Coordinates of C-alpha atoms and ligand atoms in Angstrom, one line a residue:
M143 CA 158.4 -61.9 140.7
Y144 CA 161.7 -60.3 140.9
Y145 CA 164.0 -58.4 143.3
S146 CA 164.8 -54.8 143.0
S147 CA 166.9 -52.6 145.0
T148 CA 165.1 -50.1 147.6
R149 CA 167.6 -47.4 146.1
D150 CA 167.4 -48.2 142.2
S151 CA 164.1 -49.4 140.5
S152 CA 165.9 -50.5 137.3
I153 CA 167.4 -53.3 139.4
R154 CA 165.8 -56.8 138.3
L155 CA 167.5 -59.9 139.9
S156 CA 166.3 -63.2 140.3
A157 CA 166.0 -64.6 143.8
S158 CA 169.2 -66.5 143.4
Q159 CA 171.2 -63.6 142.2
A160 CA 170.0 -61.4 145.0
V161 CA 171.2 -63.9 147.5
L162 CA 174.7 -64.1 145.8
K163 CA 175.1 -60.3 145.7
G164 CA 173.6 -60.0 149.1
L165 CA 173.6 -55.9 149.1
S166 CA 172.8 -53.9 145.7
D167 CA 175.8 -52.2 144.4
D168 CA 173.8 -48.6 144.9
G169 CA 173.7 -49.6 148.7
G170 CA 170.3 -50.6 148.9
L171 CA 168.5 -53.7 149.8
F172 CA 167.0 -56.5 147.7
V173 CA 163.2 -56.2 148.0
P174 CA 160.5 -58.7 146.3
S175 CA 158.7 -57.2 143.4
E176 CA 155.4 -58.6 145.0
F177 CA 154.5 -60.9 148.0
P178 CA 153.8 -64.3 147.6
K179 CA 150.7 -65.7 149.2
L180 CA 150.5 -68.8 151.7
S181 CA 150.0 -71.8 149.6
V182 CA 148.4 -73.7 152.1
G183 CA 145.2 -73.2 154.0
L184 CA 145.8 -71.7 157.5
D185 CA 144.0 -75.1 158.9
E186 CA 146.6 -77.0 157.3
L187 CA 149.5 -75.4 159.0
A188 CA 148.8 -77.1 162.0
K189 CA 149.8 -80.4 160.2
L190 CA 153.1 -79.3 158.8
D191 CA 156.4 -79.8 160.6
Y192 CA 159.0 -77.3 160.5
K193 CA 160.8 -78.2 157.4
K194 CA 157.5 -78.7 155.3
T195 CA 156.5 -75.1 156.8
A196 CA 160.0 -73.8 155.7
F197 CA 159.3 -75.0 152.1
T198 CA 156.0 -73.7 151.8
V199 CA 156.9 -70.2 152.9
M200 CA 160.3 -70.2 151.2
K201 CA 159.1 -71.4 147.8
G202 CA 157.2 -68.3 147.4
F203 CA 160.1 -66.0 147.6
L204 CA 162.7 -68.2 146.1
E205 CA 161.1 -68.6 142.8
D206 CA 163.9 -69.7 140.8
Y207 CA 165.4 -72.3 143.3
T208 CA 163.8 -75.6 142.1
D209 CA 162.0 -78.0 144.6
E210 CA 164.8 -80.2 144.8
E211 CA 167.3 -77.7 145.3
L212 CA 165.2 -75.7 148.0
M213 CA 164.6 -79.1 149.8
A214 CA 168.0 -80.3 149.8
C215 CA 168.9 -76.9 151.3
I216 CA 166.3 -77.2 153.9
D217 CA 167.3 -80.7 155.0
A218 CA 170.9 -79.8 155.2
A219 CA 170.2 -76.8 157.5
Y220 CA 167.3 -78.1 159.9
D221 CA 168.6 -81.7 161.1
E222 CA 170.9 -82.7 164.1
K223 CA 172.6 -79.3 164.7
F224 CA 169.4 -78.1 166.1
D225 CA 168.8 -80.0 169.8
T226 CA 165.1 -80.6 169.2
P227 CA 163.6 -82.0 166.1
E228 CA 160.9 -79.4 166.8
I229 CA 163.6 -76.9 165.7
A230 CA 161.5 -73.9 167.1
P231 CA 159.5 -74.9 170.1
L232 CA 156.7 -72.6 171.4
V233 CA 156.5 -72.5 175.1
K234 CA 153.8 -71.0 177.1
A235 CA 155.2 -69.0 180.3
D236 CA 152.8 -66.6 182.3
N237 CA 150.9 -64.4 179.8
A238 CA 152.7 -65.2 176.5
Y239 CA 153.9 -67.5 174.3
Y240 CA 157.8 -67.8 173.9
L241 CA 159.0 -68.8 170.4
E242 CA 162.1 -70.4 171.2
L243 CA 164.5 -69.8 168.3
F244 CA 167.8 -70.8 170.1
H245 CA 167.8 -74.5 169.6
G246 CA 170.6 -74.2 166.9
Q247 CA 174.3 -74.7 166.9
T248 CA 175.2 -71.2 168.3
I249 CA 172.2 -70.9 170.7
A250 CA 170.9 -67.7 169.0
F251 CA 167.8 -67.1 166.6
K252 CA 170.7 -66.2 163.9
D253 CA 171.0 -69.9 163.4
M254 CA 167.5 -70.1 162.0
A255 CA 168.8 -68.5 159.0
L256 CA 172.5 -69.1 159.1
S257 CA 172.4 -72.6 159.1
I258 CA 170.5 -72.5 155.6
L259 CA 172.2 -69.4 154.2
P260 CA 175.4 -71.1 152.9
H261 CA 173.3 -74.0 151.1
L262 CA 171.3 -70.7 149.4
I263 CA 174.4 -69.5 148.5
T264 CA 176.6 -72.3 147.4
T265 CA 173.2 -73.4 145.3
A266 CA 173.0 -69.8 144.0
V267 CA 177.0 -70.2 142.9
R268 CA 176.0 -73.4 140.8
K269 CA 172.6 -71.8 139.4
N270 CA 174.4 -68.7 138.1
H271 CA 177.5 -70.6 136.9
S272 CA 179.8 -68.1 138.9
D273 CA 183.4 -69.1 138.9
K274 CA 184.1 -66.7 141.7
E275 CA 185.2 -67.5 145.3
I276 CA 182.5 -65.9 147.3
V277 CA 183.8 -63.9 150.2
I278 CA 181.3 -63.5 153.0
L279 CA 182.0 -60.1 155.0
T280 CA 179.9 -59.6 158.0
A281 CA 179.2 -57.1 161.0
T282 CA 178.3 -58.3 163.9
S283 CA 176.6 -57.1 167.4
G284 CA 177.4 -60.5 168.9
D285 CA 175.2 -63.4 167.5
T286 CA 175.3 -62.9 163.7
G287 CA 179.4 -63.6 163.6
K288 CA 179.4 -66.9 165.2
A289 CA 176.2 -68.0 163.5
A290 CA 177.8 -67.1 160.1
L291 CA 181.4 -68.7 161.1
A292 CA 179.5 -72.0 162.1
G293 CA 177.7 -72.1 159.0
F294 CA 180.3 -70.9 156.4
A295 CA 183.4 -72.7 158.3
D296 CA 185.0 -75.0 155.6
V297 CA 182.3 -74.6 153.1
P298 CA 184.0 -74.8 149.8
G299 CA 184.4 -72.1 147.4
T300 CA 183.9 -69.4 150.3
R301 CA 185.6 -67.6 152.9
I302 CA 184.5 -65.3 155.8
I303 CA 185.5 -62.3 157.5
V304 CA 183.7 -61.1 160.8
F305 CA 184.0 -57.9 162.4
Y306 CA 182.9 -57.4 165.8
P307 CA 182.9 -54.5 168.3
K308 CA 185.7 -55.6 170.5
D309 CA 184.3 -54.6 173.8
G310 CA 180.6 -54.5 172.8
V311 CA 179.9 -58.2 173.1
S312 CA 179.5 -60.4 175.9
N313 CA 182.4 -62.6 177.3
I314 CA 180.8 -65.7 176.3
Q315 CA 179.8 -64.2 172.6
K316 CA 183.4 -63.3 172.1
L317 CA 184.8 -66.7 173.1
Q318 CA 182.4 -68.5 170.8
M319 CA 184.0 -66.3 168.1
I320 CA 187.6 -66.1 168.6
T321 CA 187.9 -70.0 169.2
Q322 CA 186.3 -70.7 165.8
K323 CA 188.1 -73.2 163.6
G324 CA 188.1 -73.5 159.9
A325 CA 190.7 -72.3 157.3
N326 CA 188.5 -70.0 155.6
T327 CA 187.5 -68.4 158.6
Q328 CA 188.7 -64.8 160.0
V329 CA 187.3 -62.8 163.3
I330 CA 188.3 -59.1 163.8
G331 CA 187.9 -57.0 167.0
V332 CA 187.0 -53.7 166.1
D333 CA 187.9 -50.5 168.3
G334 CA 184.3 -49.1 168.1
N335 CA 180.9 -50.0 168.3
F336 CA 178.2 -52.0 166.0
D337 CA 177.5 -49.2 164.1
D338 CA 181.0 -48.6 163.1
C339 CA 181.4 -52.3 162.2
Q340 CA 178.3 -52.0 159.9
S341 CA 178.7 -48.6 158.3
E342 CA 182.6 -49.8 157.2
V343 CA 181.3 -53.0 156.0
K344 CA 178.6 -51.3 153.8
A345 CA 181.2 -48.9 152.5
I346 CA 183.6 -51.6 151.8
F347 CA 180.5 -53.5 149.9
G348 CA 179.9 -50.0 147.9
D349 CA 183.5 -49.5 146.8
A350 CA 183.4 -50.1 143.0
G351 CA 186.9 -49.9 142.4
L352 CA 187.7 -52.8 144.9
R353 CA 184.8 -54.9 143.4
D354 CA 186.4 -54.6 140.1
L355 CA 189.6 -55.7 141.1
M356 CA 188.3 -58.5 143.4
A357 CA 186.5 -59.7 140.2
S358 CA 189.5 -59.6 138.3
K359 CA 191.3 -62.0 140.7
G360 CA 188.3 -64.1 141.0
F361 CA 186.4 -63.0 144.4
Q362 CA 183.1 -61.8 145.1
F363 CA 181.4 -60.3 148.1
S364 CA 178.4 -61.6 149.5
S365 CA 176.7 -60.8 153.0
A366 CA 175.6 -62.6 155.9
N367 CA 174.0 -59.9 157.6
S368 CA 170.2 -59.3 157.6
M369 CA 170.6 -57.1 154.4
N370 CA 170.9 -60.2 152.7
I371 CA 167.5 -61.7 151.5
G372 CA 168.4 -65.2 152.0
R373 CA 168.5 -64.3 155.8
L374 CA 165.2 -62.8 155.8
V375 CA 163.2 -65.1 153.9
P376 CA 164.1 -68.4 156.2
Q377 CA 162.9 -66.1 159.2
V378 CA 159.5 -65.8 157.6
A379 CA 158.7 -69.4 158.1
Y380 CA 158.9 -69.8 162.0
Y381 CA 155.9 -67.2 162.4
V382 CA 154.0 -69.3 160.0
Y383 CA 155.3 -72.3 162.1
A384 CA 154.1 -70.6 165.5
Y385 CA 150.6 -70.0 164.3
G386 CA 150.5 -73.8 163.1
K387 CA 151.2 -74.8 166.6
L388 CA 148.8 -72.2 168.1
V389 CA 146.1 -73.8 165.8
E390 CA 147.5 -77.5 166.3
N391 CA 147.1 -76.8 170.1
G392 CA 143.6 -75.4 170.1
R393 CA 144.7 -72.1 171.4
I394 CA 143.4 -70.4 168.2
Q395 CA 141.1 -71.2 165.6
P396 CA 142.4 -70.7 161.8
G397 CA 142.0 -66.9 160.9
D398 CA 142.0 -65.8 164.3
M399 CA 144.5 -62.9 165.0
I400 CA 147.6 -62.9 167.0
N401 CA 150.4 -60.3 167.8
V402 CA 154.0 -60.7 167.7
C403 CA 156.6 -59.1 170.0
V404 CA 160.0 -59.0 168.9
P405 CA 163.3 -57.7 170.6
T406 CA 164.7 -55.6 167.7
G407 CA 168.1 -54.3 166.7
N408 CA 168.8 -54.4 162.9
F409 CA 165.1 -54.9 162.1
G410 CA 165.3 -58.1 160.2
N411 CA 163.5 -60.4 162.6
I412 CA 160.5 -58.2 163.2
L413 CA 160.3 -57.2 159.3
A414 CA 160.3 -61.3 158.5
A415 CA 157.0 -61.2 161.0
F416 CA 155.8 -58.3 158.5
F417 CA 156.6 -60.1 155.6
A418 CA 154.5 -63.1 156.9
K419 CA 151.5 -60.9 157.5
K420 CA 152.0 -59.5 154.2
M421 CA 151.7 -63.5 152.8
G422 CA 148.3 -63.7 154.7
L423 CA 149.2 -65.0 158.4
P424 CA 146.7 -63.1 160.5
I425 CA 148.9 -61.1 162.7
K426 CA 147.5 -58.2 164.2
T427 CA 150.2 -55.9 165.9
L428 CA 153.8 -56.2 165.6
I429 CA 155.2 -55.1 168.7
C430 CA 158.8 -53.7 168.1
A431 CA 160.8 -53.9 171.4
S432 CA 164.0 -52.1 172.2
N433 CA 166.3 -51.6 175.0
D434 CA 167.8 -48.2 175.9
N435 CA 168.9 -47.7 172.1
K436 CA 165.1 -46.8 171.6
V437 CA 165.6 -45.2 168.0
L438 CA 162.9 -47.4 166.8
F439 CA 160.6 -46.7 169.7
D440 CA 161.0 -42.9 169.1
F441 CA 160.7 -43.5 165.3
F442 CA 157.2 -45.3 165.5
K443 CA 156.1 -42.8 167.9
C444 CA 156.7 -39.6 166.1
G445 CA 157.6 -40.7 162.4
T446 CA 161.3 -39.2 162.7
Y447 CA 164.4 -41.4 162.6
D448 CA 167.2 -40.0 164.5
K449 CA 170.4 -41.8 165.2
N450 CA 172.0 -38.5 166.8
R451 CA 172.3 -39.8 170.3
D452 CA 174.6 -41.8 172.7
F453 CA 175.3 -45.3 171.9
I454 CA 174.5 -47.0 174.9
L455 CA 176.1 -50.4 176.0
T456 CA 173.5 -52.6 177.6
D457 CA 172.9 -56.1 179.0
S458 CA 171.0 -56.9 175.3
P459 CA 174.4 -56.3 173.3
S460 CA 172.9 -57.9 170.2
M461 CA 170.0 -54.9 170.4
D462 CA 172.9 -52.3 170.9
I463 CA 172.1 -50.7 167.3
L464 CA 171.4 -47.0 166.2
I465 CA 171.1 -47.6 162.4
S466 CA 168.8 -50.4 162.2
S467 CA 169.5 -51.5 158.4
N468 CA 166.6 -53.3 157.7
L469 CA 164.0 -50.4 158.3
E470 CA 165.2 -49.2 154.8
R471 CA 162.9 -52.2 153.4
L472 CA 159.8 -51.0 155.3
I473 CA 160.5 -47.4 154.5
Y474 CA 160.7 -48.7 150.7
L475 CA 157.5 -50.4 151.0
S476 CA 155.8 -47.8 152.9
A477 CA 156.7 -45.1 150.1
D478 CA 154.8 -47.0 147.4
C479 CA 158.3 -48.8 146.5
D480 CA 159.7 -45.4 145.4
A481 CA 163.5 -46.2 145.0
E482 CA 164.3 -42.4 144.5
K483 CA 162.4 -41.4 147.5
T484 CA 163.9 -44.0 149.6
A485 CA 167.4 -43.1 148.5
S486 CA 166.9 -39.7 149.6
F487 CA 165.8 -40.6 153.1
M488 CA 168.7 -42.8 153.3
K489 CA 171.1 -39.9 152.2
R490 CA 169.8 -37.6 154.8
L491 CA 170.1 -40.6 157.2
S492 CA 174.1 -40.8 156.1
T493 CA 174.6 -36.8 156.0
E494 CA 172.2 -35.6 158.9
G495 CA 171.7 -38.6 160.9
K496 CA 167.9 -38.3 160.9
Y497 CA 165.0 -38.0 158.2
D498 CA 161.1 -37.6 158.9
I499 CA 158.6 -39.5 157.1
T500 CA 155.4 -38.5 155.6
P501 CA 151.8 -39.0 157.3
G502 CA 151.0 -41.6 154.7
M503 CA 153.8 -43.7 155.3
R504 CA 153.3 -43.6 159.1
E505 CA 149.7 -44.8 158.1
F506 CA 151.2 -47.8 156.1
M507 CA 153.1 -48.9 159.2
S508 CA 150.0 -48.5 161.8
D509 CA 150.5 -52.2 162.6
F510 CA 153.7 -51.4 164.2
V511 CA 153.9 -50.3 167.8
G512 CA 157.2 -49.3 169.4
E513 CA 157.7 -50.4 173.0
F514 CA 161.1 -50.2 175.1
A515 CA 162.4 -51.5 178.3
N516 CA 165.3 -50.7 180.4
W517 CA 167.8 -53.0 182.3
D518 CA 165.5 -52.2 185.4
E519 CA 162.2 -53.3 183.6
S520 CA 163.8 -56.3 181.9
S521 CA 165.8 -57.7 184.8
K522 CA 162.5 -57.4 187.0
K523 CA 161.0 -59.4 184.2
I524 CA 163.6 -62.1 184.3
K525 CA 163.0 -62.4 187.9
D526 CA 159.5 -62.2 188.1
L527 CA 158.8 -64.8 185.3
Y528 CA 161.3 -67.1 187.1
D529 CA 159.9 -66.8 190.5
K530 CA 156.3 -67.4 189.0
T531 CA 157.0 -70.0 186.6
G532 CA 160.5 -71.4 186.9
Y533 CA 160.9 -70.4 183.0
V534 CA 164.4 -68.6 182.5
I535 CA 164.5 -66.2 179.6
D536 CA 167.7 -64.2 178.0
T537 CA 168.3 -60.5 178.5
H538 CA 167.1 -59.9 175.0
T539 CA 163.8 -61.7 175.1
A540 CA 163.3 -60.2 178.7
V541 CA 163.4 -56.9 176.8
A542 CA 160.7 -57.8 174.7
A543 CA 158.7 -59.5 177.7
A544 CA 159.0 -56.5 179.7
A545 CA 157.9 -54.2 176.6
Y546 CA 155.2 -56.4 175.9
D547 CA 153.8 -56.0 179.5
K548 CA 153.9 -52.3 179.1
Y549 CA 152.1 -52.8 176.0
V550 CA 149.1 -54.9 177.6
S551 CA 148.7 -52.5 180.5
E552 CA 148.6 -49.3 177.9
T553 CA 146.2 -51.1 175.6
K554 CA 144.6 -53.7 177.5
D555 CA 144.8 -55.9 174.2
D556 CA 144.6 -59.4 175.2
T557 CA 145.3 -60.9 171.7
I558 CA 147.2 -64.2 172.0
T559 CA 150.8 -62.8 171.7
V560 CA 153.9 -64.8 170.3
I561 CA 157.4 -63.3 171.7
A562 CA 160.3 -64.0 169.8
S563 CA 162.8 -65.8 172.2
T564 CA 166.1 -64.7 170.5
A565 CA 169.2 -66.3 172.5
S566 CA 169.5 -68.9 174.9
P567 CA 169.9 -67.5 178.7
F568 CA 173.2 -69.5 178.6
K569 CA 174.7 -67.0 176.0
F570 CA 174.0 -64.2 178.7
A571 CA 174.3 -66.2 181.9
R572 CA 176.1 -63.4 184.0
S573 CA 173.4 -60.9 183.1
V574 CA 170.6 -63.5 183.8
L575 CA 171.6 -64.5 187.0
K576 CA 172.4 -60.9 188.3
A577 CA 168.8 -60.3 187.4
I578 CA 167.4 -63.5 189.5
D579 CA 169.8 -63.0 192.6
K580 CA 172.8 -60.7 193.5
K581 CA 174.7 -63.3 195.1
Y582 CA 175.9 -64.5 191.8
E583 CA 177.7 -61.2 191.0
D584 CA 181.3 -62.4 191.6
M585 CA 181.3 -65.8 189.9
E586 CA 183.3 -66.4 187.0
D587 CA 181.8 -67.2 183.7
F588 CA 181.9 -71.0 183.7
A589 CA 180.8 -71.4 187.3
L590 CA 177.8 -69.2 186.3
I591 CA 176.8 -71.5 183.6
D592 CA 176.7 -74.5 185.9
E593 CA 174.8 -72.4 188.4
L594 CA 172.2 -71.3 185.7
S595 CA 171.9 -75.0 184.6
K596 CA 170.8 -76.0 188.1
V597 CA 168.6 -72.9 188.3
A598 CA 166.8 -73.4 185.1
N599 CA 166.9 -77.1 185.3
V600 CA 168.2 -77.1 181.6
D601 CA 171.1 -78.9 180.5
I602 CA 174.2 -76.9 179.5
P603 CA 174.1 -76.5 175.6
K604 CA 176.9 -78.2 173.8
A605 CA 177.8 -74.7 172.4
I606 CA 179.0 -73.7 175.7
D607 CA 180.7 -76.8 176.6
E608 CA 182.6 -76.4 173.3
I609 CA 184.3 -73.3 174.0
K610 CA 185.2 -74.0 177.6
N611 CA 188.7 -75.4 176.8
A612 CA 188.9 -74.2 173.3
D613 CA 192.1 -72.3 172.0
I614 CA 192.1 -68.8 170.9
L615 CA 192.6 -68.8 167.3
H616 CA 191.7 -65.1 166.4
K617 CA 193.5 -62.4 168.0
T618 CA 193.5 -59.5 165.4
V619 CA 192.3 -56.1 166.7
C620 CA 192.0 -53.1 164.5
D621 CA 190.3 -49.8 164.3
R622 CA 187.5 -48.5 161.5
A623 CA 190.1 -47.1 159.5
G624 CA 191.9 -50.4 159.5
M625 CA 189.2 -52.7 158.4
K626 CA 189.5 -52.5 154.5
K627 CA 193.4 -53.4 154.4
L628 CA 192.7 -56.3 156.5
V629 CA 190.0 -57.5 153.8
L630 CA 192.7 -57.0 151.2
D631 CA 195.3 -58.7 153.0
N632 CA 192.7 -61.6 153.5
M633 CA 192.5 -62.1 149.6
G634 CA 196.2 -61.3 149.2
L635 CA 195.2 -58.3 147.0
Ligands
PLP149 C1 170.4 -60.3 166.2 C2 169.6 -60.4 167.7 C3 168.5 -59.7 168.0 C4 168.0 -58.5 167.0 O1 167.3 -59.0 165.9 P1 167.2 -58.0 164.5 O2 167.1 -59.0 163.6 O3 168.6 -57.5 164.3 O4 166.4 -57.1 165.3 C5 167.8 -59.7 169.1 N1 168.4 -60.6 170.0 C6 169.3 -61.4 170.0 C7 169.7 -62.4 170.8 C8 169.9 -61.3 168.6 O5 171.0 -62.0 168.4

C-alpha cells in the first residue's frame, strides 16, 4: 500500500512521507492506494479499549510505522490530557447515541487527531532522516487552531503558525488561541473568512519558489489541517470504537448496521466514517449535516458543488465553510481514482466556483445523505433535548441532532444512529444558553460559563479555567495578501 495524490497518479509515498508532507506539491490530497480491512472481528471490538482500537485501525493505514512506533504515538496522545479514560464516551440521549469527542485538552473533536499528529510527524521526521525544521501552517475555523497549537507547542524541531478569521470564531475560541504559550507558536487574525485563510494557506503550500528557498534554509512545511492524512486516520478509530461500545452494551449484534450523523465543515470527520465503512465497519447511511452554509446539502441532493453564494456567519462557526477540502478525496474515489479527472473538477472549482459530477459518481456516493439545520432548528433541538433529558449539547452537535430528526421524519429509518458530538457546550456557552433561555443574553462570558456548569450539571473543563486569567500573547492581524510575508518573517527569510 502507498499514498498517491488526488491530482497526480504518478506520486507514490509511504505513509510516513505523506504525513510529513501534509499536502501534495500539485495541490492534491494524499489517498491510500487501497483500504485495509479491520484485522479483528466485529465481536472482538467490544473487548478493546480506545488505545487498542486506535492501534488496530491505524496500523492498517500507517504501514511503514513499526508496531512500537505506532504504540508509542498512541500512548503519548491518549493519556491524562483527556479527562476520561474512556477517551470518547458514548452517551444515549433521547433518540440517538452521542459520541463525545470533546474530552481532550482543547474540548473539541480536533483533539482526537491533533494530540497524536505531532507524534506521527516527529516519528516520520526520524524515519525519513529529515534534517529540516517542520513548519506547521494551519488555517482554522476555530477549533483546529487551538488543538494544533496545544499539540505542537514546544515540540522540538517544529514551529507552528495559525491563521484564523478574526471575526469568524467564538470569543472563547479566540481567547484559547491568543493566549497560547510556547516559543515556537504564532497566532494571526486574518481580516477575512475561513475560506480566505484556507485558500491562501494552500497557495503558500503550493509556492514552488518558496519551497526551494525554505529547503535551502533548512525548513519544510507540513499541515495540521484535515488535508493531512495523519489527521484523518486517527479519526477513523472512534467510529470503530463506538461500534464496539454498542456491541459491548448489547445495543447491537456484531454485524448489525448503524448510521452515523456528522456535523460537517471541511468534510474530514465524515470522511473518516466513510473510511471506517471501507474497512468493513457496518455503516449504512452517512448523514452529512450542514448549517446555513449548506453547500454539501445541495451537492448531495443534486450533484452540483457550487460555492458561489454568500458566506454566512453562524452560531456553529467551525462549520462555516464553503470549500470543503476533504470532499476532494471522495470525488477522487468516486471517479475510479482518476487523478486527471479529479484535477479538472478542482480546477473548475477554483476558476468557476462550481462543478457537476457524473451519475456514476453520484451512485458511488449513495450512502451519503445531506441534511441541514438552521439556527432556529438547532437551537430548538438544544432546548428540547435539555428539557427532555437534561443533556446539553453544543451548537455544532445540535446542527447534527436537528438534521438527524429531519432525516428520521423524512425516511422513517430507525437504524441505531451515532451522532458525532464535536465540541463541549462550554466552548459555545453563549449560544447554547441563549438557546435554552433568553434571560442569559446579556451576561458576560465567564458568568455564562458558571451558569452553564449549573444548568448542565457538569464541571467547568480545565481548558476554560486556563484561559480565564491568561495573558494575551498574540495580537498580530493581517489581510489575506499579508499572510505570506508573515510566514517568511517567522522563518527569518
Ligand atoms: C471542525 C469542526 C467541525 C467540522 O468538522 P470537519 O471535519 O471539518 O467536517 C464540526 N464541529 C466542530 C466543533 C468542529 O471543531
